[in-house]
Amino acid sequence: MKDRYPIFNQHKDLVYLDTAATSQTPDSVINALQNFSETAVGSPHRGLHQMSIKATEAYLASKLKVARFLNVPASHEVIYVKSTTEGMNLLSFSLRELVQREHNIVIPITSHHANILPWQRLAEGSGMELRYVEGDETPTYQHAYWEEAVDQNTDIVSVPWVTNGLGIDYCVHHIVDLAKANKAISIIDGAQIVAHQQIDLTHLDPDFFLFSGHKMYGPQGIGAVIGRRQLLEKMSPYQVGGDMIEFVTKKTATFAEIPKKFEAGTQNVLGAVGLGAAIDFLESIGMDKVSQHEAAILKYAFERFKAHPHITVYGPDSLSRRKGLIVFNINGVHPHDVASLLDDLNIAIRAGHHCCQPLNTYFQVPATCRISFGLYNSKADIDALMDGIAQVLEVFQIE
Amino acid sequence: MNRDLYNAVVMEHALNRKNHREIKNPTHIERGFNPSCGDDLTLMVRIADGKVEDAGYIGHGCAISKAAISIMIDQILGRSVEEAAEIAKIYLAMIRGEHPGDESIGDLVVFETLKNMPARVKCGTLGAHCVKLIADKVNQEN
C-alpha cells in the first residue's frame, strides 16, 4: 500500500507512525486536488459563470460522498467546517440557546482539548456544570461510569469514539442510547474512527457526528459536522457573513436554510474535493480490509510492547477496546527524547500531551509517546520501531 | 543528527541529575514550564553581595532541558548577576543562530546544535530564561 503514497518516494526510509495527528495523502487524492485546481476553480454557490457552477457541483458531490460513506440518515445534514475543532466550537456556540442553566455537560476525562475547551466556555457562559466521566485505574470506558455521570439534567453528552490520547474504543452505541434515554444531545467526535472502520450513522443515530479530512487521507482544512436537522434549525449560526444569508437590510438579516446557515464565507471547495477523493480511495480498498489491516498491526505492536521490560503501555488491556494507536512510555526516558532520537532513524512518532492535559494529570504523567497506524504501515515498521527503541535505551544507558 | 546532542557531557548531567537539589535559603526562585511537553523545572538561586552563591533546580523534564539547566547552573555559580545574565544572553543568541558558541559560556556550547532543532529549542532554553528573569528581578530590586 505504501506505493500509493508519493511521500514515501521522497522519503524512502520514512516510518510514519503519526496518522492520529495527520495522515499521509495517497496519489489519487493528490491527483484530484490538482485536477480540480486546473479545471474548475470558482466561488461556489454565487457565480453565474461556468467555473462557479463547476465548483458548486464539486462541493455538493463531495457532500453526497460523505453522506453515502457514513450512511447519513435523511434526518441529518452535512455541514463542512475546517476541522473537528472548529466543529466543536460551532456546536458549543450554536447550542447555547438550547441548554439550561444549572444543567450539565458530560465528557470523558480522556477527551482531546477540542472536546474540553469549547464546553468549558459554554459552561462558564451559561452557568452549566461541566462533568467529567473519570472511573478508576483504566478510566471511563466501562458503561457504569457513564450511567453514573449522565442524569435527567444532562443536556449534552460529547464523546470521542476513539480517544486520541489513549486509543480507547468507546463503542459509542451505548453512550448515544444513554443520552437519548435522558433527553440529552449526543455528540460523537469521530476524528479517530472515520478512517479505521465502517461507520453507519443511520444505525447509530447520534445528534451530531464530527470528523476531519486530514486524518482520513484527505487534505488539511476540511472537516464536517453531521447534525440532526431538527436541532440545526433551532440553532443560531456560528459565523455570519457571505453566502449564509437570505435577506439583508442595513440593520437586520435573515439566514439561509441549513446547511448554508452554518457555512459563512467562501467554502473550502478544494478541501471538499480532496475529502471526496479520500472517501473514494477508502471505498476502493474496502473498510473491512482497512480494519483488518490495522487490527493486525495494532495486535503485533501491542504484544511487542507488553512483552518489553522497559515499556509502560497506557489504556485498556483488552485489544477489543483499542483502536488505531498505542500510548506508552519508555521507563526513565522523557517522550521528547524518545521522539528526537527516533527522528534520526526516520521514525515519526508523537510525543507530548497529545492535547489531553487533563488526562495526563489524571494519570500523573506529564507526557507520553504515541504511535498510530494507517494503511501504509506494516509489521516491518513496528520492527524498525523496536530497533529504534533499543537505540534509545542505549543512549540512556538502560540495559 | 539529533543524537549528537545526546553526547557524554549532556548525558552525564541528565542521567546523574547533577545540580538537581533544593538549595538552602534561596533568594530567588523561578519556575520554567514548557506546556507542549510538560517540562517543569524550577531554578533556585541564592544571591549574596551581587554574586550567585548557590544554585540548584528541582522538577522534571527531558534530558535536554535538565542538562541545559544543570550546565547553566555550573556556569553561573560564583559569578556576578551581570555575568550570569550575560551568559544567558549569549546562550540564547547562540540558539537563535545570532552568536557563535564560544568559551565565554563554557560547556553550554554543546547546545549550539539546537539552532537546527526547532522542536527542541524550548527544552534547551528553559533554564536560560529562568536565569534571565531572575537577573531582571535583581536589577529591578536594586
Coordinates of C-alpha atoms in Angstrom, one line a residue:
Chain A
M1 CA 0.0 0.0 0.0
K2 CA 3.0 2.3 0.5
D3 CA 3.4 2.7 -3.2
R4 CA 0.1 4.6 -3.3
Y5 CA 1.6 7.4 -1.2
P6 CA 4.1 9.6 -3.1
I7 CA 5.6 10.9 0.2
F8 CA 7.4 7.5 0.5
N9 CA 9.1 8.2 -2.8
Q10 CA 10.6 11.3 -1.4
H11 CA 11.4 9.8 2.0
K12 CA 12.1 6.2 1.2
D13 CA 13.0 5.1 4.8
L14 CA 10.2 7.1 6.5
V15 CA 8.4 5.0 9.1
Y16 CA 5.3 7.2 9.7
L17 CA 3.5 6.3 12.9
D18 CA 1.6 9.6 13.5
T19 CA -1.6 9.1 11.5
A20 CA -3.7 10.0 14.5
A21 CA -2.2 13.6 14.2
T22 CA -2.4 13.7 10.4
S23 CA -2.4 11.1 7.7
Q24 CA -0.3 11.0 4.5
T25 CA -2.0 11.7 1.2
P26 CA -2.5 9.0 -1.5
D27 CA -1.8 9.6 -5.2
S28 CA -5.5 9.6 -6.2
V29 CA -6.3 12.4 -3.7
I30 CA -3.3 14.5 -4.9
N31 CA -4.4 13.9 -8.5
A32 CA -8.0 15.0 -7.6
L33 CA -6.7 18.2 -5.9
Q34 CA -4.5 19.0 -8.9
N35 CA -7.2 18.2 -11.4
F36 CA -9.7 20.4 -9.7
S37 CA -7.2 23.3 -9.4
E38 CA -6.6 23.0 -13.2
T39 CA -10.1 22.7 -14.4
A40 CA -12.8 24.1 -12.1
V41 CA -11.8 26.9 -9.7
G42 CA -14.6 29.3 -8.9
S43 CA -16.5 30.6 -5.9
P44 CA -19.3 28.1 -5.1
H45 CA -23.0 29.0 -4.8
R46 CA -23.0 32.5 -6.2
G47 CA -21.4 33.0 -9.5
L48 CA -23.3 32.6 -12.7
H49 CA -20.4 31.5 -14.8
Q50 CA -19.2 28.0 -15.6
M51 CA -16.3 28.0 -13.2
S52 CA -18.6 28.8 -10.3
I53 CA -21.1 26.2 -11.3
K54 CA -18.4 23.5 -11.6
A55 CA -17.1 24.5 -8.1
T56 CA -20.7 24.3 -6.7
E57 CA -21.2 20.9 -8.3
A58 CA -17.9 19.6 -6.9
Y59 CA -18.7 20.8 -3.4
L60 CA -22.1 19.2 -3.4
A61 CA -20.8 16.0 -4.9
S62 CA -18.3 15.7 -2.1
K63 CA -21.1 16.0 0.5
L64 CA -23.0 13.3 -1.3
K65 CA -20.0 11.0 -0.9
V66 CA -19.8 11.8 2.8
A67 CA -23.5 11.0 3.2
R68 CA -23.1 7.7 1.4
F69 CA -19.8 6.7 3.1
L70 CA -21.2 7.2 6.6
N71 CA -24.7 6.2 5.7
V72 CA -26.0 9.6 7.0
P73 CA -29.8 9.3 7.7
A74 CA -32.2 11.6 5.8
S75 CA -32.9 13.3 9.2
H76 CA -29.3 14.7 9.2
E77 CA -27.4 17.3 7.2
V78 CA -23.7 17.5 6.3
I79 CA -22.1 20.9 7.2
Y80 CA -18.5 21.5 6.2
V81 CA -16.0 23.1 8.6
K82 CA -12.3 23.3 8.6
S83 CA -11.7 20.7 11.3
T84 CA -13.3 18.7 14.2
T85 CA -12.1 21.5 16.5
E86 CA -14.0 24.1 14.5
G87 CA -17.0 21.8 14.5
M88 CA -16.9 21.5 18.3
N89 CA -16.6 25.3 18.6
L90 CA -19.6 25.6 16.3
L91 CA -21.7 23.3 18.4
S92 CA -20.7 24.8 21.7
F93 CA -21.6 28.3 20.4
S94 CA -24.7 27.4 18.5
L95 CA -26.2 25.1 21.1
R96 CA -26.1 27.7 23.8
E97 CA -29.7 28.7 23.4
L98 CA -30.8 25.0 23.7
V99 CA -29.3 24.3 27.1
Q100 CA -30.4 25.2 30.6
R101 CA -28.6 26.9 33.4
E102 CA -27.6 24.5 36.2
H103 CA -27.9 21.6 33.9
N104 CA -24.8 19.7 32.9
I105 CA -22.5 18.7 30.0
V106 CA -20.8 15.3 30.2
I107 CA -17.5 14.5 28.6
P108 CA -14.8 11.8 29.4
I109 CA -11.5 12.8 31.1
T110 CA -9.8 11.2 28.1
S111 CA -11.0 14.0 25.8
H112 CA -8.9 15.9 23.4
H113 CA -8.8 19.7 24.3
A114 CA -11.1 20.2 21.3
N115 CA -13.8 18.3 23.3
I116 CA -13.0 20.2 26.5
L117 CA -12.3 23.9 25.9
P118 CA -15.5 24.6 23.9
W119 CA -17.5 23.0 26.7
Q120 CA -15.6 24.9 29.4
R121 CA -16.6 28.1 27.6
L122 CA -20.2 27.1 27.2
A123 CA -20.4 26.0 30.8
E124 CA -18.9 29.3 32.0
G125 CA -21.1 31.4 29.9
S126 CA -24.3 29.6 30.6
G127 CA -23.9 28.6 34.3
M128 CA -23.8 24.9 33.5
E129 CA -21.7 22.2 35.1
L130 CA -19.0 20.5 33.1
R131 CA -19.0 17.0 34.3
Y132 CA -16.2 14.5 33.6
V133 CA -16.5 10.8 33.4
E134 CA -13.4 9.5 35.2
G135 CA -13.6 6.0 36.5
D136 CA -10.8 4.1 38.2
E137 CA -7.4 2.9 37.0
T138 CA -8.5 2.3 33.5
P139 CA -10.7 5.2 33.1
T140 CA -14.1 5.7 31.7
Y141 CA -14.9 3.1 29.1
Q142 CA -16.9 0.9 31.4
H143 CA -20.5 1.8 30.9
A144 CA -21.3 2.1 34.6
Y145 CA -19.3 5.2 34.9
W146 CA -21.3 6.8 32.2
E147 CA -24.6 5.8 33.8
E148 CA -23.4 7.4 37.0
A149 CA -22.5 10.7 35.2
V150 CA -25.5 11.2 32.9
D151 CA -28.7 12.2 34.5
Q152 CA -32.0 13.9 33.8
N153 CA -30.2 17.3 34.0
T154 CA -27.7 16.4 31.3
D155 CA -28.2 18.5 28.2
I156 CA -25.1 17.4 26.2
V157 CA -23.0 14.2 26.1
S158 CA -20.0 14.6 24.0
V159 CA -17.6 11.7 23.5
P160 CA -14.7 10.8 21.2
W161 CA -15.5 7.4 19.5
V162 CA -11.8 6.6 19.9
T163 CA -9.6 8.7 22.2
N164 CA -6.5 10.2 20.6
G165 CA -4.7 10.3 23.9
L166 CA -5.3 6.6 24.9
G167 CA -6.7 4.7 21.9
I168 CA -9.8 3.6 23.8
D169 CA -12.7 2.5 21.5
Y170 CA -15.7 3.7 23.4
C171 CA -18.1 1.6 21.2
V172 CA -20.4 4.6 21.5
H173 CA -23.8 3.0 20.8
H174 CA -24.4 2.6 24.5
I175 CA -23.5 6.2 25.2
V176 CA -25.8 7.5 22.4
D177 CA -28.6 5.4 23.8
L178 CA -27.9 6.6 27.3
A179 CA -28.0 10.2 26.2
K180 CA -31.3 9.6 24.4
A181 CA -32.9 8.0 27.4
N182 CA -32.0 11.2 29.3
K183 CA -33.1 13.5 26.5
A184 CA -29.6 14.8 26.2
I185 CA -28.0 15.9 22.9
S186 CA -25.4 13.3 21.8
I187 CA -22.2 14.4 20.1
I188 CA -19.6 12.0 18.7
D189 CA -16.1 13.1 17.9
G190 CA -15.4 10.7 15.0
A191 CA -11.9 12.1 14.1
Q192 CA -10.1 8.9 15.2
I193 CA -12.6 6.3 13.9
V194 CA -13.7 7.5 10.5
A195 CA -10.7 6.2 8.5
H196 CA -10.5 3.0 10.5
Q197 CA -13.8 1.2 10.4
Q198 CA -17.2 1.3 8.6
I199 CA -19.5 3.8 10.2
D200 CA -23.3 3.6 9.9
L201 CA -24.8 6.8 11.2
T202 CA -28.3 5.7 10.4
H203 CA -27.9 2.8 12.8
L204 CA -26.1 4.8 15.4
D205 CA -28.3 7.9 15.1
P206 CA -26.4 10.4 17.2
D207 CA -27.5 14.0 17.2
F208 CA -24.1 15.2 15.9
F209 CA -21.1 13.4 14.4
L210 CA -17.8 15.3 13.6
F211 CA -14.6 14.3 11.7
S212 CA -11.6 15.8 9.9
G213 CA -10.4 15.1 6.4
H214 CA -6.7 15.1 7.2
K215 CA -6.9 12.1 9.5
M216 CA -8.6 10.0 6.7
Y217 CA -6.1 10.6 3.9
G218 CA -7.7 13.8 2.7
P219 CA -6.2 17.3 2.9
Q220 CA -6.0 19.5 6.0
G221 CA -8.5 22.3 6.4
I222 CA -11.7 20.4 5.7
G223 CA -14.0 18.5 8.2
A224 CA -17.6 18.0 8.8
V225 CA -20.4 18.4 11.4
I226 CA -23.2 16.0 10.6
G227 CA -26.2 17.1 12.5
R228 CA -29.8 16.4 13.1
R229 CA -31.8 18.9 11.0
Q230 CA -34.4 19.4 13.8
L231 CA -31.7 20.7 16.1
L232 CA -29.8 22.7 13.5
E233 CA -33.0 24.6 12.6
K234 CA -33.3 25.8 16.2
M235 CA -29.6 26.8 16.5
S236 CA -28.2 30.2 15.6
P237 CA -25.3 30.4 13.1
Y238 CA -21.8 30.2 14.4
Q239 CA -20.4 32.7 11.9
V240 CA -22.2 35.3 9.9
G241 CA -21.3 37.0 6.6
G242 CA -21.3 36.0 3.0
D243 CA -23.2 33.1 1.5
M244 CA -25.3 32.3 4.5
I245 CA -28.0 34.9 4.2
E246 CA -31.5 35.0 2.9
F247 CA -32.1 38.8 3.0
V248 CA -30.0 41.6 4.5
T249 CA -31.0 45.2 5.3
K250 CA -28.9 47.9 6.9
K251 CA -29.8 46.7 10.4
T252 CA -31.1 43.2 10.1
A253 CA -30.6 39.9 8.3
T254 CA -32.4 36.6 7.9
F255 CA -30.4 33.5 7.3
A256 CA -30.3 30.9 4.6
E257 CA -31.6 27.4 5.1
I258 CA -29.3 24.8 6.6
P259 CA -26.6 23.8 5.8
K260 CA -25.8 27.2 4.3
K261 CA -26.8 28.9 7.6
F262 CA -23.6 27.3 9.1
E263 CA -21.3 27.9 6.1
A264 CA -20.4 31.6 6.1
G265 CA -17.9 32.8 3.6
T266 CA -16.3 31.1 0.6
Q267 CA -16.1 27.5 1.4
N268 CA -13.0 25.2 1.0
V269 CA -14.1 23.6 -2.2
L270 CA -10.6 22.2 -2.9
G271 CA -10.6 20.6 0.5
A272 CA -14.1 19.2 -0.2
V273 CA -12.9 17.7 -3.5
G274 CA -9.9 16.1 -1.7
L275 CA -12.1 14.7 1.0
G276 CA -14.4 13.2 -1.6
A277 CA -11.3 11.6 -3.3
A278 CA -10.2 10.3 0.1
I279 CA -13.6 8.6 0.5
D280 CA -13.3 7.1 -3.0
F281 CA -9.8 5.8 -2.0
L282 CA -11.0 4.2 1.2
E283 CA -14.0 2.7 -0.5
S284 CA -11.9 1.3 -3.3
I285 CA -9.9 -0.7 -0.7
G286 CA -13.0 -1.5 1.4
M287 CA -13.4 -0.6 5.1
D288 CA -13.4 -4.2 6.2
K289 CA -9.9 -4.6 4.7
V290 CA -8.8 -1.3 6.3
S291 CA -10.0 -2.5 9.7
Q292 CA -8.3 -5.9 9.4
H293 CA -5.0 -4.4 8.2
E294 CA -4.9 -2.0 11.2
A295 CA -6.1 -4.6 13.7
A296 CA -3.2 -6.9 12.7
I297 CA -0.6 -4.1 13.2
L298 CA -2.2 -3.0 16.5
K299 CA -2.1 -6.5 17.8
Y300 CA 1.5 -7.1 16.7
A301 CA 2.7 -3.8 18.2
F302 CA 0.7 -4.2 21.4
E303 CA 2.1 -7.7 22.1
R304 CA 5.7 -6.5 21.4
F305 CA 5.2 -3.5 23.7
K306 CA 3.6 -5.6 26.5
A307 CA 6.4 -8.1 26.5
H308 CA 9.1 -5.3 26.6
P309 CA 10.6 -4.9 30.1
H310 CA 11.2 -1.1 29.7
I311 CA 7.9 0.0 28.1
T312 CA 4.7 1.0 30.0
V313 CA 1.6 0.9 27.9
Y314 CA -1.4 3.1 28.9
G315 CA -5.0 2.2 28.4
P316 CA -7.1 -0.9 28.3
D317 CA -5.6 -4.4 28.4
S318 CA -8.1 -5.8 26.1
L319 CA -7.4 -5.3 22.4
S320 CA -11.1 -5.3 21.7
R321 CA -11.4 -1.9 23.4
R322 CA -8.4 -0.4 21.5
K323 CA -8.3 1.1 18.1
G324 CA -5.6 2.5 15.8
L325 CA -3.0 3.7 18.3
I326 CA -0.9 2.9 21.4
V327 CA 0.2 5.4 24.0
F328 CA 3.3 4.4 26.0
N329 CA 6.4 5.5 27.8
I330 CA 9.9 4.1 27.8
N331 CA 10.6 4.0 31.5
G332 CA 13.1 6.6 32.6
V333 CA 13.2 8.4 29.2
H334 CA 11.2 11.5 28.5
P335 CA 9.0 11.2 25.4
H336 CA 10.6 14.2 23.7
D337 CA 14.0 12.5 23.9
V338 CA 12.5 9.3 22.5
A339 CA 10.9 11.2 19.6
S340 CA 14.0 13.2 18.8
L341 CA 16.2 10.1 18.8
L342 CA 13.7 8.1 16.7
D343 CA 13.5 11.0 14.3
D344 CA 17.2 10.4 13.5
L345 CA 16.1 7.0 12.2
N346 CA 13.3 8.5 10.1
I347 CA 10.7 7.1 12.5
A348 CA 7.9 9.6 13.2
I349 CA 6.0 9.3 16.4
R350 CA 4.1 11.8 18.5
A351 CA 5.4 12.8 22.0
G352 CA 3.9 15.2 24.5
H353 CA 0.4 15.6 26.0
H354 CA -1.5 14.9 22.7
C355 CA -3.8 17.8 23.6
C356 CA -5.1 15.9 26.6
Q357 CA -3.6 17.7 29.6
P358 CA -6.5 16.7 32.0
L359 CA -5.8 13.0 31.1
N360 CA -2.1 13.4 31.8
T361 CA -2.9 15.0 35.1
Y362 CA -5.3 12.1 35.8
F363 CA -2.5 9.6 35.1
Q364 CA 0.1 11.8 36.8
V365 CA 2.4 11.5 33.8
P366 CA 3.4 14.9 32.2
A367 CA 3.9 13.4 28.8
T368 CA 3.7 10.2 26.8
C369 CA 4.7 8.7 23.4
R370 CA 2.1 7.7 20.9
I371 CA 2.3 5.5 17.8
S372 CA -0.7 5.4 15.4
F373 CA -1.4 3.4 12.3
G374 CA -2.5 4.0 8.8
L375 CA -2.8 1.9 5.6
Y376 CA 0.9 2.5 4.7
N377 CA 2.1 0.8 7.9
S378 CA 3.3 -2.8 8.1
K379 CA 4.7 -5.1 10.7
A380 CA 8.2 -4.1 9.4
D381 CA 7.5 -0.6 10.7
I382 CA 7.0 -2.0 14.1
D383 CA 10.2 -4.0 13.8
A384 CA 12.1 -0.8 12.8
L385 CA 10.5 1.0 15.8
M386 CA 11.6 -1.8 18.2
D387 CA 15.2 -1.5 16.9
G388 CA 14.9 2.3 17.3
I389 CA 13.7 1.9 20.9
A390 CA 16.8 -0.3 21.6
Q391 CA 19.0 2.5 20.4
V392 CA 17.2 5.0 22.7
L393 CA 17.8 2.7 25.6
E394 CA 21.5 2.5 24.7
V395 CA 21.8 6.3 24.7
F396 CA 20.2 6.4 28.1
Q397 CA 22.4 3.6 29.3
I398 CA 19.4 1.4 30.2
E399 CA 20.1 -2.3 30.0
Chain B
M1 CA 21.7 14.3 13.8
N2 CA 19.7 14.8 16.9
R3 CA 21.7 12.1 18.6
D4 CA 24.8 14.3 18.5
L5 CA 23.1 16.4 21.2
Y6 CA 22.9 13.4 23.5
N7 CA 26.7 13.4 24.0
A8 CA 28.7 12.5 27.0
V9 CA 28.5 15.9 28.7
V10 CA 24.8 16.2 28.2
M11 CA 24.1 12.6 29.3
E12 CA 26.3 13.0 32.4
H13 CA 24.2 15.9 33.6
A14 CA 20.9 14.3 32.6
L15 CA 21.4 10.8 34.0
N16 CA 23.2 11.8 37.2
R17 CA 20.8 14.7 37.7
K18 CA 23.7 17.0 38.6
N19 CA 22.6 20.1 40.4
H20 CA 19.1 18.7 40.9
R21 CA 18.6 19.7 44.6
E22 CA 16.9 22.2 46.7
I23 CA 19.3 24.8 48.0
K24 CA 19.2 26.4 51.4
N25 CA 17.8 29.9 51.8
P26 CA 17.2 30.7 48.2
T27 CA 16.8 34.4 47.5
H28 CA 15.2 33.9 44.1
I29 CA 13.0 31.1 42.6
E30 CA 11.9 30.9 39.0
R31 CA 9.7 28.2 37.6
G32 CA 10.0 27.4 33.9
F33 CA 7.2 25.4 32.2
N34 CA 7.0 24.1 28.7
P35 CA 3.4 23.3 28.1
S36 CA 4.0 21.3 24.9
C37 CA 5.9 18.5 26.6
G38 CA 5.4 19.1 30.3
D39 CA 8.9 20.1 31.2
D40 CA 8.6 21.7 34.6
L41 CA 11.8 22.9 36.1
T42 CA 12.3 25.4 38.9
L43 CA 15.6 27.3 39.3
M44 CA 16.6 28.3 42.8
V45 CA 19.4 30.7 43.5
R46 CA 20.9 32.4 46.5
I47 CA 22.4 35.7 45.7
A48 CA 24.7 37.5 48.1
D49 CA 26.7 40.6 47.5
G50 CA 25.6 40.6 43.9
K51 CA 27.0 37.1 43.3
V52 CA 25.4 33.7 42.7
E53 CA 26.4 32.0 45.9
D54 CA 24.5 28.8 45.3
A55 CA 22.0 27.4 42.7
G56 CA 20.1 24.2 42.0
Y57 CA 17.0 23.1 40.3
I58 CA 14.0 20.9 41.0
G59 CA 11.2 19.4 38.9
H60 CA 11.1 17.1 35.9
G61 CA 11.8 17.3 32.2
C62 CA 13.5 15.7 29.3
A63 CA 17.2 15.1 29.2
I64 CA 17.9 18.2 27.1
S65 CA 16.0 20.5 29.5
K66 CA 17.6 19.0 32.6
A67 CA 21.2 19.0 31.2
A68 CA 20.8 22.6 29.9
I69 CA 19.7 24.0 33.2
S70 CA 22.3 22.0 35.1
I71 CA 25.2 23.1 32.8
M72 CA 23.8 26.7 33.1
I73 CA 24.0 26.4 36.9
D74 CA 27.7 25.3 36.6
Q75 CA 28.4 28.3 34.5
I76 CA 26.7 30.9 36.7
L77 CA 27.9 29.7 40.1
G78 CA 30.2 32.2 41.7
R79 CA 29.6 34.8 39.0
S80 CA 28.1 38.2 39.4
V81 CA 24.4 38.6 38.5
E82 CA 25.5 40.7 35.5
E83 CA 27.9 38.0 34.3
A84 CA 25.2 35.3 34.7
A85 CA 22.7 37.5 32.7
E86 CA 25.4 37.9 30.0
I87 CA 25.9 34.1 29.8
A88 CA 22.2 33.5 29.4
K89 CA 22.0 36.3 26.8
I90 CA 24.9 34.8 24.8
Y91 CA 23.4 31.3 25.1
L92 CA 20.0 32.4 23.8
A93 CA 21.6 34.3 21.0
M94 CA 23.7 31.2 20.1
I95 CA 20.5 29.1 19.8
R96 CA 18.8 31.8 17.7
G97 CA 21.9 31.5 15.4
E98 CA 22.9 35.1 16.1
H99 CA 26.1 34.4 18.1
P100 CA 28.7 31.7 17.7
G101 CA 29.2 29.4 20.7
D102 CA 32.5 30.3 22.4
E103 CA 34.4 29.7 25.6
S104 CA 32.6 32.6 27.4
I105 CA 29.7 30.2 28.0
G106 CA 31.8 27.1 28.8
D107 CA 30.2 23.7 28.3
L108 CA 26.9 25.3 27.2
V109 CA 28.4 25.4 23.7
V110 CA 27.3 21.7 23.4
F111 CA 23.8 23.0 22.8
E112 CA 24.7 25.1 19.7
T113 CA 23.2 22.3 17.5
L114 CA 19.8 23.3 19.0
K115 CA 19.7 26.1 16.5
N116 CA 19.0 23.4 13.9
M117 CA 16.4 21.6 16.1
P118 CA 13.4 23.9 16.3
A119 CA 11.3 21.3 18.1
R120 CA 13.7 21.2 21.0
V121 CA 14.6 24.8 21.4
K122 CA 12.1 25.3 24.2
C123 CA 13.6 22.4 26.2
G124 CA 17.1 23.7 25.9
T125 CA 16.3 27.3 26.8
L126 CA 14.1 26.8 29.9
G127 CA 17.0 27.3 32.3
A128 CA 18.4 30.3 30.4
H129 CA 15.0 32.0 30.5
C130 CA 14.9 31.4 34.3
V131 CA 18.3 33.0 34.7
K132 CA 17.3 36.0 32.6
L133 CA 14.1 36.5 34.6
I134 CA 16.0 36.3 37.9
A135 CA 18.6 38.8 36.7
D136 CA 15.8 41.2 35.6
K137 CA 14.2 40.9 39.1
V138 CA 17.6 41.6 40.8
N139 CA 18.1 44.6 38.6
Q140 CA 14.6 45.9 39.5
E141 CA 15.3 45.4 43.2
N142 CA 18.4 47.5 43.0

